[in-house]
XYZ file of C-alpha atoms in Angstrom:
674
model
C -21.024 35.170 36.474
C -24.198 36.328 35.307
C -27.448 34.663 37.308
C -30.860 34.262 36.337
C -33.745 33.136 38.612
C -36.999 33.359 37.600
C -38.106 33.310 41.207
C -36.584 36.555 41.635
C -38.236 39.525 40.350
C -35.347 41.235 39.832
C -34.003 39.039 37.275
C -33.823 40.782 33.842
C -36.102 40.221 31.530
C -33.776 38.908 28.557
C -32.305 36.284 30.995
C -35.602 35.396 31.845
C -36.260 34.965 28.129
C -33.162 33.190 27.968
C -34.354 30.244 30.399
C -37.489 30.050 28.543
C -35.440 29.500 25.255
C -33.707 26.628 27.378
C -36.745 24.932 28.569
C -37.735 25.113 24.996
C -34.688 23.063 23.864
C -35.185 20.732 26.565
C -38.580 19.947 25.410
C -37.098 19.014 22.058
C -35.167 16.898 24.134
C -37.290 15.082 25.359
C -39.108 14.123 22.634
C -35.543 13.177 20.666
C -35.082 10.492 23.635
C -38.854 9.092 23.225
C -37.918 8.545 19.842
C -34.672 6.981 20.676
C -36.113 4.609 22.984
C -38.603 3.890 20.610
C -35.682 2.810 17.714
C -33.951 0.858 20.149
C -36.865 -0.991 20.904
C -37.526 -1.340 16.976
C -33.975 -2.202 16.270
C -33.738 -5.433 18.938
C -37.516 -6.432 17.301
C -35.748 -6.863 13.743
C -32.489 -7.248 14.319
C -33.406 -11.341 13.984
C -33.598 -10.390 10.802
C -30.693 -8.920 10.041
C -28.448 -10.559 7.264
C -25.149 -11.640 8.689
C -23.590 -14.731 10.027
C -24.266 -16.094 13.147
C -21.449 -14.959 15.115
C -21.927 -11.309 13.267
C -25.815 -11.646 13.833
C -25.195 -12.155 17.485
C -22.948 -9.232 18.339
C -25.366 -6.991 16.844
C -27.908 -8.786 18.181
C -26.081 -7.730 22.061
C -25.504 -3.915 20.872
C -29.472 -3.692 19.808
C -30.045 -5.347 23.153
C -27.548 -3.763 25.386
C -28.618 -0.007 23.741
C -32.574 -0.600 24.278
C -31.859 -1.956 28.046
C -29.628 1.320 29.140
C -32.149 3.859 27.646
C -35.337 2.084 29.570
C -32.967 1.801 32.709
C -31.867 5.565 33.066
C -33.331 7.208 35.392
C -35.811 9.737 35.172
C -33.846 13.716 35.275
C -32.902 16.887 33.412
C -31.378 15.942 30.163
C -28.679 17.923 30.629
C -27.078 20.226 33.263
C -24.361 22.375 31.170
C -23.843 24.132 27.854
C -20.945 25.577 26.013
C -20.389 28.281 23.951
C -17.265 28.510 22.100
C -15.140 31.514 21.181
C -16.166 29.720 17.512
C -19.228 31.946 16.629
C -22.668 29.103 16.260
C -20.378 26.595 17.712
C -22.174 25.379 21.506
C -23.142 21.936 23.641
C -25.438 21.170 25.869
C -23.681 18.693 27.671
C -25.841 15.599 29.600
C -25.548 12.114 31.069
C -26.017 10.834 27.242
C -26.124 11.502 24.313
C -29.439 12.870 22.750
C -30.045 13.521 19.026
C -33.292 13.670 16.547
C -30.761 10.747 14.316
C -27.927 9.364 14.557
C -26.873 11.203 11.567
C -27.926 14.812 12.752
C -26.192 17.208 15.237
C -26.329 16.341 18.849
C -29.074 17.869 20.766
C -27.338 16.863 24.307
C -23.367 15.838 24.026
C -22.168 12.913 26.709
C -20.263 14.668 28.957
C -17.316 11.786 28.521
C -16.964 13.088 24.894
C -14.133 14.867 24.258
C -15.675 17.632 23.320
C -17.525 17.782 27.506
C -13.814 17.805 29.105
C -13.616 21.606 28.675
C -16.789 21.731 30.629
C -14.480 20.725 33.026
C -10.954 22.466 32.704
C -11.892 25.065 31.039
C -10.490 28.748 33.225
C -10.697 32.133 33.089
C -6.500 31.134 33.145
C -6.935 28.805 30.506
C -10.442 29.449 28.749
C -9.510 26.461 25.979
C -11.469 28.463 23.356
C -14.808 28.624 25.448
C -16.257 31.838 25.246
C -19.392 31.095 28.172
C -19.479 28.383 30.269
C -23.287 27.799 32.060
C -24.661 26.018 34.611
C -28.107 24.674 35.068
C -30.281 24.907 38.104
C -33.057 21.923 38.621
C -35.300 21.721 41.356
C -34.512 18.929 43.690
C -36.245 15.927 43.090
C -36.450 16.875 39.631
C -37.827 13.804 37.232
C -36.872 15.519 34.096
C -39.791 17.931 33.721
C -38.853 21.120 31.837
C -40.908 23.328 34.289
C -38.095 22.261 36.551
C -35.370 24.308 34.726
C -35.782 27.650 38.044
C -32.262 28.926 37.095
C -28.506 29.306 35.283
C -25.478 30.853 35.723
C -22.808 31.861 33.092
C -19.482 32.466 33.440
C -17.403 34.525 30.434
C -14.198 32.796 30.152
C -13.214 34.473 26.822
C -13.061 37.688 28.862
C -10.950 36.720 31.804
C -13.819 36.336 34.210
C -12.792 34.332 37.423
C -14.830 33.268 39.669
C -15.539 30.415 42.098
C -18.014 27.604 42.699
C -21.035 29.525 41.831
C -24.364 28.716 43.829
C -25.804 26.365 41.510
C -22.424 23.882 41.607
C -22.263 24.677 45.530
C -26.293 23.700 46.199
C -26.066 20.480 43.990
C -22.821 20.198 45.735
C -24.316 20.467 49.194
C -27.783 19.119 48.208
C -29.212 16.584 51.115
C -28.151 13.116 51.026
C -31.454 11.327 50.591
C -31.391 7.486 49.097
C -29.066 5.984 47.224
C -25.793 7.555 45.832
C -25.902 9.987 42.993
C -23.479 10.981 40.354
C -21.413 13.999 40.368
C -21.544 14.584 36.436
C -22.480 17.676 36.399
C -19.777 18.962 39.694
C -16.807 16.612 39.043
C -14.116 18.631 39.037
C -10.776 19.354 36.882
C -8.506 17.317 39.282
C -10.969 14.725 39.849
C -11.798 15.367 35.877
C -7.993 14.042 35.500
C -8.408 10.738 36.944
C -11.769 9.880 35.623
C -10.354 10.523 31.903
C -7.093 8.388 32.696
C -6.280 5.787 29.858
C -7.570 1.693 30.190
C -4.212 0.321 30.233
C -2.536 2.580 33.270
C -3.542 1.603 37.232
C -3.773 4.374 39.109
C -4.361 4.189 42.886
C -6.674 7.398 44.391
C -5.631 8.244 47.867
C -8.365 9.773 48.593
C -9.795 11.752 52.008
C -12.663 11.755 53.182
C -15.314 13.757 51.061
C -13.135 14.305 48.183
C -15.113 12.289 45.801
C -12.844 9.358 45.154
C -15.788 6.688 45.062
C -17.719 8.917 42.678
C -14.740 9.277 40.783
C -13.933 5.424 40.265
C -17.425 4.557 39.239
C -17.498 7.460 36.827
C -14.026 6.389 35.451
C -15.331 3.425 35.041
C -17.820 4.969 32.975
C -15.770 6.480 30.898
C -14.007 3.443 30.045
C -17.053 1.951 28.795
C -17.681 5.178 26.841
C -14.335 5.316 25.375
C -13.343 1.291 24.464
C -16.671 -0.390 24.519
C -15.222 -3.136 22.705
C -12.376 -3.689 24.489
C -14.201 -3.440 27.860
C -17.281 -5.823 26.610
C -14.884 -8.433 25.303
C -12.926 -8.788 28.708
C -15.105 -7.212 31.053
C -15.469 -4.962 33.986
C -16.089 -5.356 37.423
C -16.981 -3.293 40.449
C -15.710 -4.548 43.746
C -16.950 -2.938 47.308
C -16.834 -3.533 50.445
C -19.936 -4.879 51.512
C -23.734 -5.847 50.101
C -24.772 -2.580 51.605
C -21.987 0.152 49.844
C -23.196 -1.982 46.553
C -26.417 -1.271 47.085
C -26.036 2.370 47.945
C -24.296 3.064 44.659
C -26.041 1.238 42.179
C -27.969 3.707 40.670
C -24.651 5.636 39.658
C -23.749 3.623 36.824
C -27.218 3.348 35.201
C -27.667 7.274 35.781
C -25.284 7.541 33.638
C -26.090 5.218 30.964
C -23.915 2.213 31.440
C -25.649 -1.017 33.054
C -24.047 -4.026 31.600
C -20.955 -3.676 34.779
C -20.217 -6.381 37.435
C -21.009 -5.035 41.163
C -19.773 -7.293 43.820
C -17.849 -8.062 47.045
C -14.798 -10.273 46.846
C -16.086 -12.539 48.838
C -18.811 -13.098 46.151
C -15.980 -13.281 43.583
C -14.229 -15.767 45.475
C -17.011 -17.689 47.626
C -16.904 -21.648 47.186
C -18.426 -22.734 49.608
C -20.898 -20.965 52.284
C -18.958 -19.122 55.062
C -19.974 -21.131 58.019
C -16.778 -21.269 60.305
C -14.822 -18.291 62.073
C -11.608 -17.932 63.325
C -10.164 -16.383 65.842
C -8.250 -13.413 65.355
C -5.183 -14.686 65.627
C -5.653 -17.546 63.429
C -7.347 -15.194 60.602
C -4.576 -12.661 60.784
C -1.959 -15.731 59.952
C -4.440 -17.012 57.134
C -3.939 -13.113 55.621
C -0.814 -12.585 55.675
C 1.720 -12.550 52.723
C 3.265 -15.884 53.397
C 0.624 -17.876 53.245
C 0.724 -17.899 49.615
C 4.608 -19.540 49.585
C 3.472 -22.285 52.171
C 0.177 -22.953 49.849
C 2.351 -23.270 46.901
C 4.459 -25.657 48.963
C 1.684 -27.201 50.091
C 0.312 -27.916 45.991
C 3.685 -29.104 45.074
C 4.875 -30.829 47.612
C 2.221 -33.834 46.278
C 3.594 -34.244 42.662
C 6.329 -37.585 43.370
C 9.032 -36.967 41.039
C 11.032 -39.101 42.715
C 8.633 -42.049 43.171
C 7.654 -42.971 39.605
C 7.660 -46.376 38.422
C 8.319 -47.824 35.793
C 5.394 -47.187 32.618
C 4.289 -50.430 30.443
C 1.098 -49.833 27.967
C 0.290 -52.652 26.269
C -0.358 -51.668 22.206
C -1.772 -54.696 20.102
C 0.955 -57.491 20.866
C 3.720 -54.952 21.310
C 4.254 -53.555 25.075
C 5.994 -49.610 25.402
C 7.969 -48.887 28.209
C 8.721 -45.358 29.977
C 11.388 -45.164 32.593
C 10.402 -44.528 35.946
C 14.032 -42.239 35.654
C 12.588 -40.527 31.904
C 9.075 -39.835 34.467
C 11.607 -37.718 37.061
C 13.103 -35.885 34.365
C 10.006 -34.551 32.679
C 7.896 -33.831 35.728
C 11.300 -32.052 36.927
C 11.025 -30.314 33.337
C 8.029 -29.300 34.329
C 8.342 -28.436 37.169
C 10.890 -26.072 36.380
C 8.559 -24.212 33.859
C 6.373 -22.442 36.941
C 2.585 -23.163 34.727
C -0.652 -23.172 36.596
C -0.554 -27.020 38.258
C -3.670 -28.399 35.761
C -1.533 -26.954 33.015
C 1.655 -28.823 34.094
C -0.276 -32.005 34.657
C -1.360 -32.051 31.152
C 1.893 -31.089 30.036
C 3.491 -34.277 31.703
C 0.887 -36.441 30.272
C 1.421 -34.851 26.592
C 5.324 -35.705 27.150
C 4.817 -39.098 28.482
C 3.009 -39.615 25.009
C 5.604 -38.116 22.622
C 7.585 -40.538 23.972
C 5.778 -43.272 22.990
C 4.738 -41.733 19.761
C 8.149 -41.261 19.144
C 9.076 -44.799 19.627
C 6.457 -46.044 17.897
C 6.905 -44.026 14.756
C 10.501 -45.127 14.862
C 8.827 -48.885 14.713
C 6.572 -48.946 11.949
C 6.131 -45.138 10.578
C 3.690 -42.065 11.513
C 0.843 -43.266 13.870
C -2.664 -41.963 13.191
C -4.826 -39.717 14.711
C -7.066 -42.270 16.378
C -3.858 -44.045 17.883
C -2.850 -41.059 19.496
C -6.004 -40.179 21.268
C -5.943 -44.133 22.528
C -2.546 -43.748 23.711
C -3.605 -40.358 25.854
C -6.426 -41.964 26.763
C -5.302 -45.187 28.182
C -5.646 -46.390 31.804
C -2.119 -46.912 32.053
C -1.215 -43.691 31.011
C -3.576 -41.562 33.689
C -2.549 -43.728 36.245
C 1.241 -42.618 35.667
C -0.243 -39.294 35.569
C -2.155 -39.522 38.588
C 0.795 -41.068 40.375
C 3.585 -38.582 39.668
C 1.519 -35.015 39.441
C -2.442 -35.925 41.180
C -5.149 -34.560 40.627
C -6.324 -32.465 43.314
C -8.833 -29.813 44.569
C -8.130 -27.015 46.369
C -10.447 -28.036 49.588
C -8.053 -30.900 49.419
C -5.046 -29.347 49.253
C -6.902 -26.450 52.495
C -7.790 -29.450 54.589
C -4.462 -31.678 54.529
C -2.316 -28.519 55.572
C -4.806 -27.112 58.057
C -5.603 -31.110 59.418
C -2.024 -32.279 59.303
C 0.792 -30.911 61.627
C 3.474 -32.660 59.525
C 1.688 -31.651 55.843
C 1.614 -27.362 57.758
C 5.326 -28.489 59.090
C 6.561 -29.031 55.854
C 5.304 -26.724 54.139
C 6.130 -23.576 56.743
C 9.672 -24.244 57.372
C 11.733 -20.833 57.824
C 8.246 -19.112 57.194
C 6.180 -19.460 59.935
C 6.975 -20.223 63.727
C 5.717 -22.534 65.817
C 3.121 -20.624 67.774
C 1.582 -19.249 64.006
C 1.274 -23.085 63.164
C -0.367 -24.061 66.162
C -2.882 -20.923 64.962
C -3.569 -22.372 61.189
C -4.201 -26.203 63.097
C -7.609 -27.226 63.717
C -8.435 -28.336 66.738
C -10.824 -31.358 65.527
C -9.959 -32.218 61.513
C -13.236 -32.891 59.320
C -14.194 -35.984 58.139
C -13.741 -35.045 54.805
C -13.085 -32.095 53.296
C -16.633 -31.753 51.943
C -17.988 -31.792 55.420
C -15.417 -28.877 56.770
C -16.967 -26.013 57.810
C -15.090 -23.143 56.117
C -14.513 -19.540 57.652
C -13.998 -16.101 55.523
C -10.330 -16.372 55.827
C -10.461 -20.183 54.329
C -12.009 -18.967 51.591
C -9.405 -16.515 50.741
C -6.679 -19.838 51.042
C -9.216 -21.537 48.991
C -8.830 -18.985 46.133
C -5.097 -18.499 46.066
C -4.932 -22.499 45.964
C -7.241 -22.505 42.600
C -5.627 -19.851 41.331
C -2.517 -21.964 41.774
C -4.045 -24.891 39.820
C -5.421 -22.640 36.977
C -5.478 -18.933 35.527
C -9.007 -17.856 36.477
C -10.914 -15.497 33.670
C -9.526 -12.324 34.282
C -11.179 -8.836 33.761
C -9.848 -5.743 31.328
C -10.744 -3.265 33.644
C -11.438 -3.534 37.898
C -12.597 -0.521 40.550
C -11.430 -1.605 43.687
C -13.195 0.590 46.670
C -11.975 0.818 50.577
C -8.889 -1.089 49.359
C -6.781 -0.179 52.318
C -8.851 -2.744 54.205
C -7.641 -5.570 51.823
C -5.441 -8.508 53.217
C -2.235 -9.334 51.535
C -4.162 -12.527 50.223
C -6.916 -10.734 49.356
C -5.274 -8.182 47.191
C -3.856 -11.169 45.279
C -7.045 -12.213 44.669
C -7.565 -8.888 42.973
C -4.174 -9.114 41.199
C -5.552 -12.521 39.772
C -8.151 -11.114 38.283
C -6.180 -8.368 36.174
C -3.210 -10.045 35.096
C -3.191 -8.582 31.615
C -5.868 -5.920 32.475
C -5.577 -2.557 34.567
C -7.076 -1.534 38.098
C -8.543 1.662 39.717
C -7.343 1.094 43.632
C -9.655 3.799 46.114
C -9.207 4.542 49.436
C -7.852 5.846 52.368
C -5.053 4.683 54.680
C -6.169 6.924 57.597
C -9.784 4.919 57.359
C -8.189 1.280 57.955
C -10.099 -1.033 59.860
C -9.173 -4.424 59.155
C -6.552 -5.914 61.625
C -4.639 -6.198 58.343
C -5.285 -2.448 56.804
C -2.518 -1.130 54.384
C 0.079 1.300 56.322
C 1.677 1.559 52.492
C -0.071 1.915 49.590
C 3.071 1.316 47.450
C 3.166 -1.964 49.231
C -0.547 -2.488 48.836
C -0.223 -1.874 44.896
C 2.552 -4.598 44.781
C 0.262 -6.759 46.311
C -2.111 -5.690 44.067
C 0.136 -7.021 40.725
C 0.744 -3.691 40.044
C 3.663 -2.323 41.913
C 4.618 0.782 39.079
C 1.080 2.755 39.298
C 0.641 6.160 40.383
C -0.595 7.290 43.410
C -2.607 10.069 43.433
C -3.987 12.329 46.435
C -7.128 13.861 46.412
C -7.848 16.109 49.553
C -10.031 19.076 48.276
C -12.967 17.947 50.435
C -17.096 18.381 48.577
C -18.928 16.417 50.814
C -17.770 17.301 54.378
C -17.914 20.883 55.577
C -14.534 22.591 56.811
C -15.885 22.585 60.532
C -16.190 18.863 60.944
C -13.214 18.250 58.731
C -10.657 20.260 60.919
C -12.349 17.891 63.611
C -11.800 14.889 62.403
C -7.775 16.289 61.211
C -6.859 16.891 64.865
C -7.222 12.696 64.613
C -4.991 11.781 61.924
C -1.912 12.550 64.188
C -2.812 9.387 66.434
C -3.568 7.050 63.771
C 0.220 6.301 62.714
C -1.197 6.807 58.775
C 1.542 9.162 56.618
C -1.845 10.524 54.376
C -2.159 14.303 53.347
C -4.490 16.487 55.236
C -7.985 17.198 53.870
C -9.210 20.774 53.000
C -12.633 21.514 52.309
C -14.026 23.835 50.377
C -17.340 24.219 52.729
C -17.693 26.763 55.261
C -21.780 25.842 55.637
C -22.397 22.890 57.461
C -22.867 22.948 61.798
C -20.098 21.056 64.346
C -21.907 20.633 68.135
C -20.698 18.824 70.901
C -23.447 17.462 73.661
C -22.065 16.682 77.011
C -24.680 13.788 78.029
C -25.439 14.329 81.542
C -25.639 11.253 82.744
C -27.973 10.062 80.292
C -27.044 8.462 77.534
C -29.804 7.302 75.650
C -31.990 10.450 76.400
C -29.593 12.571 75.437
C -29.185 10.587 72.003
C -33.233 11.345 71.608
C -32.823 14.891 72.008
C -30.430 15.314 69.195
C -32.485 13.499 66.621
C -35.303 15.062 67.450
C -33.967 18.386 67.134
C -31.786 16.755 63.824
C -35.538 15.692 62.272
C -36.366 19.506 62.001
C -34.090 19.648 59.750
C -34.661 17.961 55.881
C -32.381 15.027 55.133
C -31.375 11.474 56.557
C -30.177 11.168 60.117
C -27.545 8.401 61.356
C -27.337 7.478 64.813
C -23.687 5.585 64.844
C -22.761 4.037 67.919
C -20.106 1.317 69.391
C -21.205 -1.974 69.632
C -22.592 -1.669 73.347
C -24.697 1.407 73.008
C -26.612 0.025 69.636
C -29.321 -2.000 71.808
C -30.091 0.384 74.320
C -29.972 3.451 71.847
C -32.184 1.895 69.680
C -34.836 1.245 72.271
C -34.699 4.588 73.454
C -35.694 5.865 70.145
C -38.297 2.820 69.722
C -40.109 4.557 73.089
C -39.751 7.874 71.812
C -41.295 7.272 68.813
C -38.439 8.393 67.331
C -37.832 4.649 65.538
C -38.223 2.706 63.068
C -38.108 5.857 60.596
C -37.394 5.935 56.346
C -34.819 9.503 57.759
C -33.432 7.994 61.052
C -30.854 4.878 61.495
C -29.060 3.578 64.200
C -25.468 1.856 62.553
C -22.647 0.471 64.482
C -19.660 2.097 63.722
C -18.478 -0.932 62.065
C -20.793 -0.824 59.240
C -20.958 2.977 58.213
C -17.706 3.169 56.161
C -18.538 3.865 52.463
C -21.867 5.501 53.600
C -23.032 9.367 54.247
C -25.767 10.940 56.076
C -27.163 15.120 56.482
C -26.978 14.580 60.044
C -24.562 12.293 61.887
C -24.689 11.968 65.756
C -22.152 10.253 66.969
C -22.447 8.184 70.131
C -19.149 8.183 72.973
C -16.186 8.270 71.044
C -14.663 6.728 73.842
C -16.519 3.863 73.677
C -16.417 4.141 69.761
C -12.045 3.844 70.365
C -12.359 1.301 72.992
C -14.389 -1.598 70.811
C -11.802 -2.452 68.378
C -7.689 -2.651 68.309
C -8.194 -0.194 65.670
C -11.177 2.322 67.437
C -9.310 5.051 66.761
C -9.736 5.075 62.025
C -13.393 3.552 63.353
C -13.574 6.824 64.734
C -12.136 8.996 62.049
C -14.549 6.890 59.892
C -17.996 8.416 61.992
C -16.919 11.646 62.223
C -16.785 12.013 58.458
C -19.858 10.834 57.330
C -21.644 14.177 58.167
C -23.232 16.033 55.128
C -24.299 18.844 56.529
C -24.556 18.443 60.215
C -22.632 16.385 63.297
C -23.281 15.661 66.828
C -21.522 14.074 69.183
C -22.990 13.076 72.352
C -20.625 11.929 74.654
C -20.695 11.097 78.696
C -16.787 10.493 78.470
C -13.666 12.458 78.019
C -13.959 13.442 74.000
C -10.579 11.185 73.140
C -8.783 14.040 71.109
């Protein structure tokens, strides 16, 4: 490997000259990008005058606006991070986060990292050069906003010579760079096994079992960016959704896709996707567990279709001028049974019953006096007698009415839950004091999931072409069904770690979870090589795996840096935390003090009293809220209290121990639980 660093007085002059050339190329790229932005703005202004049909003009205008928006929202920073020189003489490409050229028809100054030719940057090796003579990585000053002077070094791998290297200093320093602010993209550091997942086919669903620090969240986001680049029209037509576990998590990852040039992606939580009413009620743990159980799907289906009155239909008599048309109760019962057998969405079935009743009347009218005009048919369809008949045999309902009728009526619940839920489970579901009406009900978070299930029985929701689900191990079976309804004809990228399952209904098996998500045949791919968590810290966390009861492969870390310190508190836990924070602040980066809920207030008060909080660098966060986040320095306070704070406390502790990027301090006054 060849390295150039202008800060090193021993750097060869020829390499310094190459660095000068690369800076000049970056200046050219900056000029070209400014022209691209100006051109995109001009297209938006002039696009309204395009000579095209209304629909075509709208599509073209949308493309112009989207392109301009993406370019304007591209964060400041270096425009390329790598270069490929191919064995074929004269063929070379700079690799960056988006394509940059002086003219659409001109050869690119920078090739998008998602382009087919860029794959060799991530996959080529000394054993398989893939036609690459030299792979070059560029080193930029930390926090660079893209000034060419910030290009401080480069490293070359001569793959065609069979030069075998491990991660170089530039790659290692980028991976280990302190975590300050939101999550960064990893386009410059994607590893071969990650690249295989990122570039998977749109039609294929995949589940990534990712150990801590293996980059599973980054893989999911970069896969989303890759699919948007590769299938722009299909994704625009069907949509893409990123589902995160919380709004805090979404805020943390919010800048990744814009940094990759993608701004037209919905990022949401499952609760926000399904919310029909504000969550104002709470459920006891037992009640919530029953509501999230997959058996509730059949209970709700029975409750809904139990309202269909196939056996109680009365004769329909419809006046039509001087004549009266009749559809007997037996005929209506036969129609309802036929439609029920077709297992259609409830509202579709209701309209099909109406249509078949009207067709019976139409057939009799035409036998009597010939074909009827369209106006006659529309009048019959809207006739009050027909609507009253349909309402009687297949009543119109709302999700709220169905769920309130189930939870507020013991006999209705017993009928729907017969053979599915035992008496204790039914009792847990029943409202102690039913509300006066569904509108006045205090719905819980679990009720929102049930309401979405009923809404899905009434009518299929509009689906997405692709959905990325992070922290999927924490979804309940009923929540999985809510996701599945939104991707019935699309594909999924499922991200998670069974060892980090912290909800009462957390998945024990990915195969079962994928079945609930509607993709039972999805490939399950493990990521076990860690790039974020130092080896000593990961080794400590791995000691908990045997106690978690989850069948996941142990992770290994490529990092040999970092620090792990066990700090006995000596009887004064808050004071020990203050001391640990003072020392942590002598290092660069973010500091998180992670505690069980019982210690959050005294620790925060101690830090405030010591003048260490509030601080932009120091965060006090409960163990239950740290999942998915990462910090340079983590101070884990009293692990024994974390394990006792929740039935899945050991899983919470596993999460806590794996949030550190550089250093982990364990402050404890009690025996450590490993």
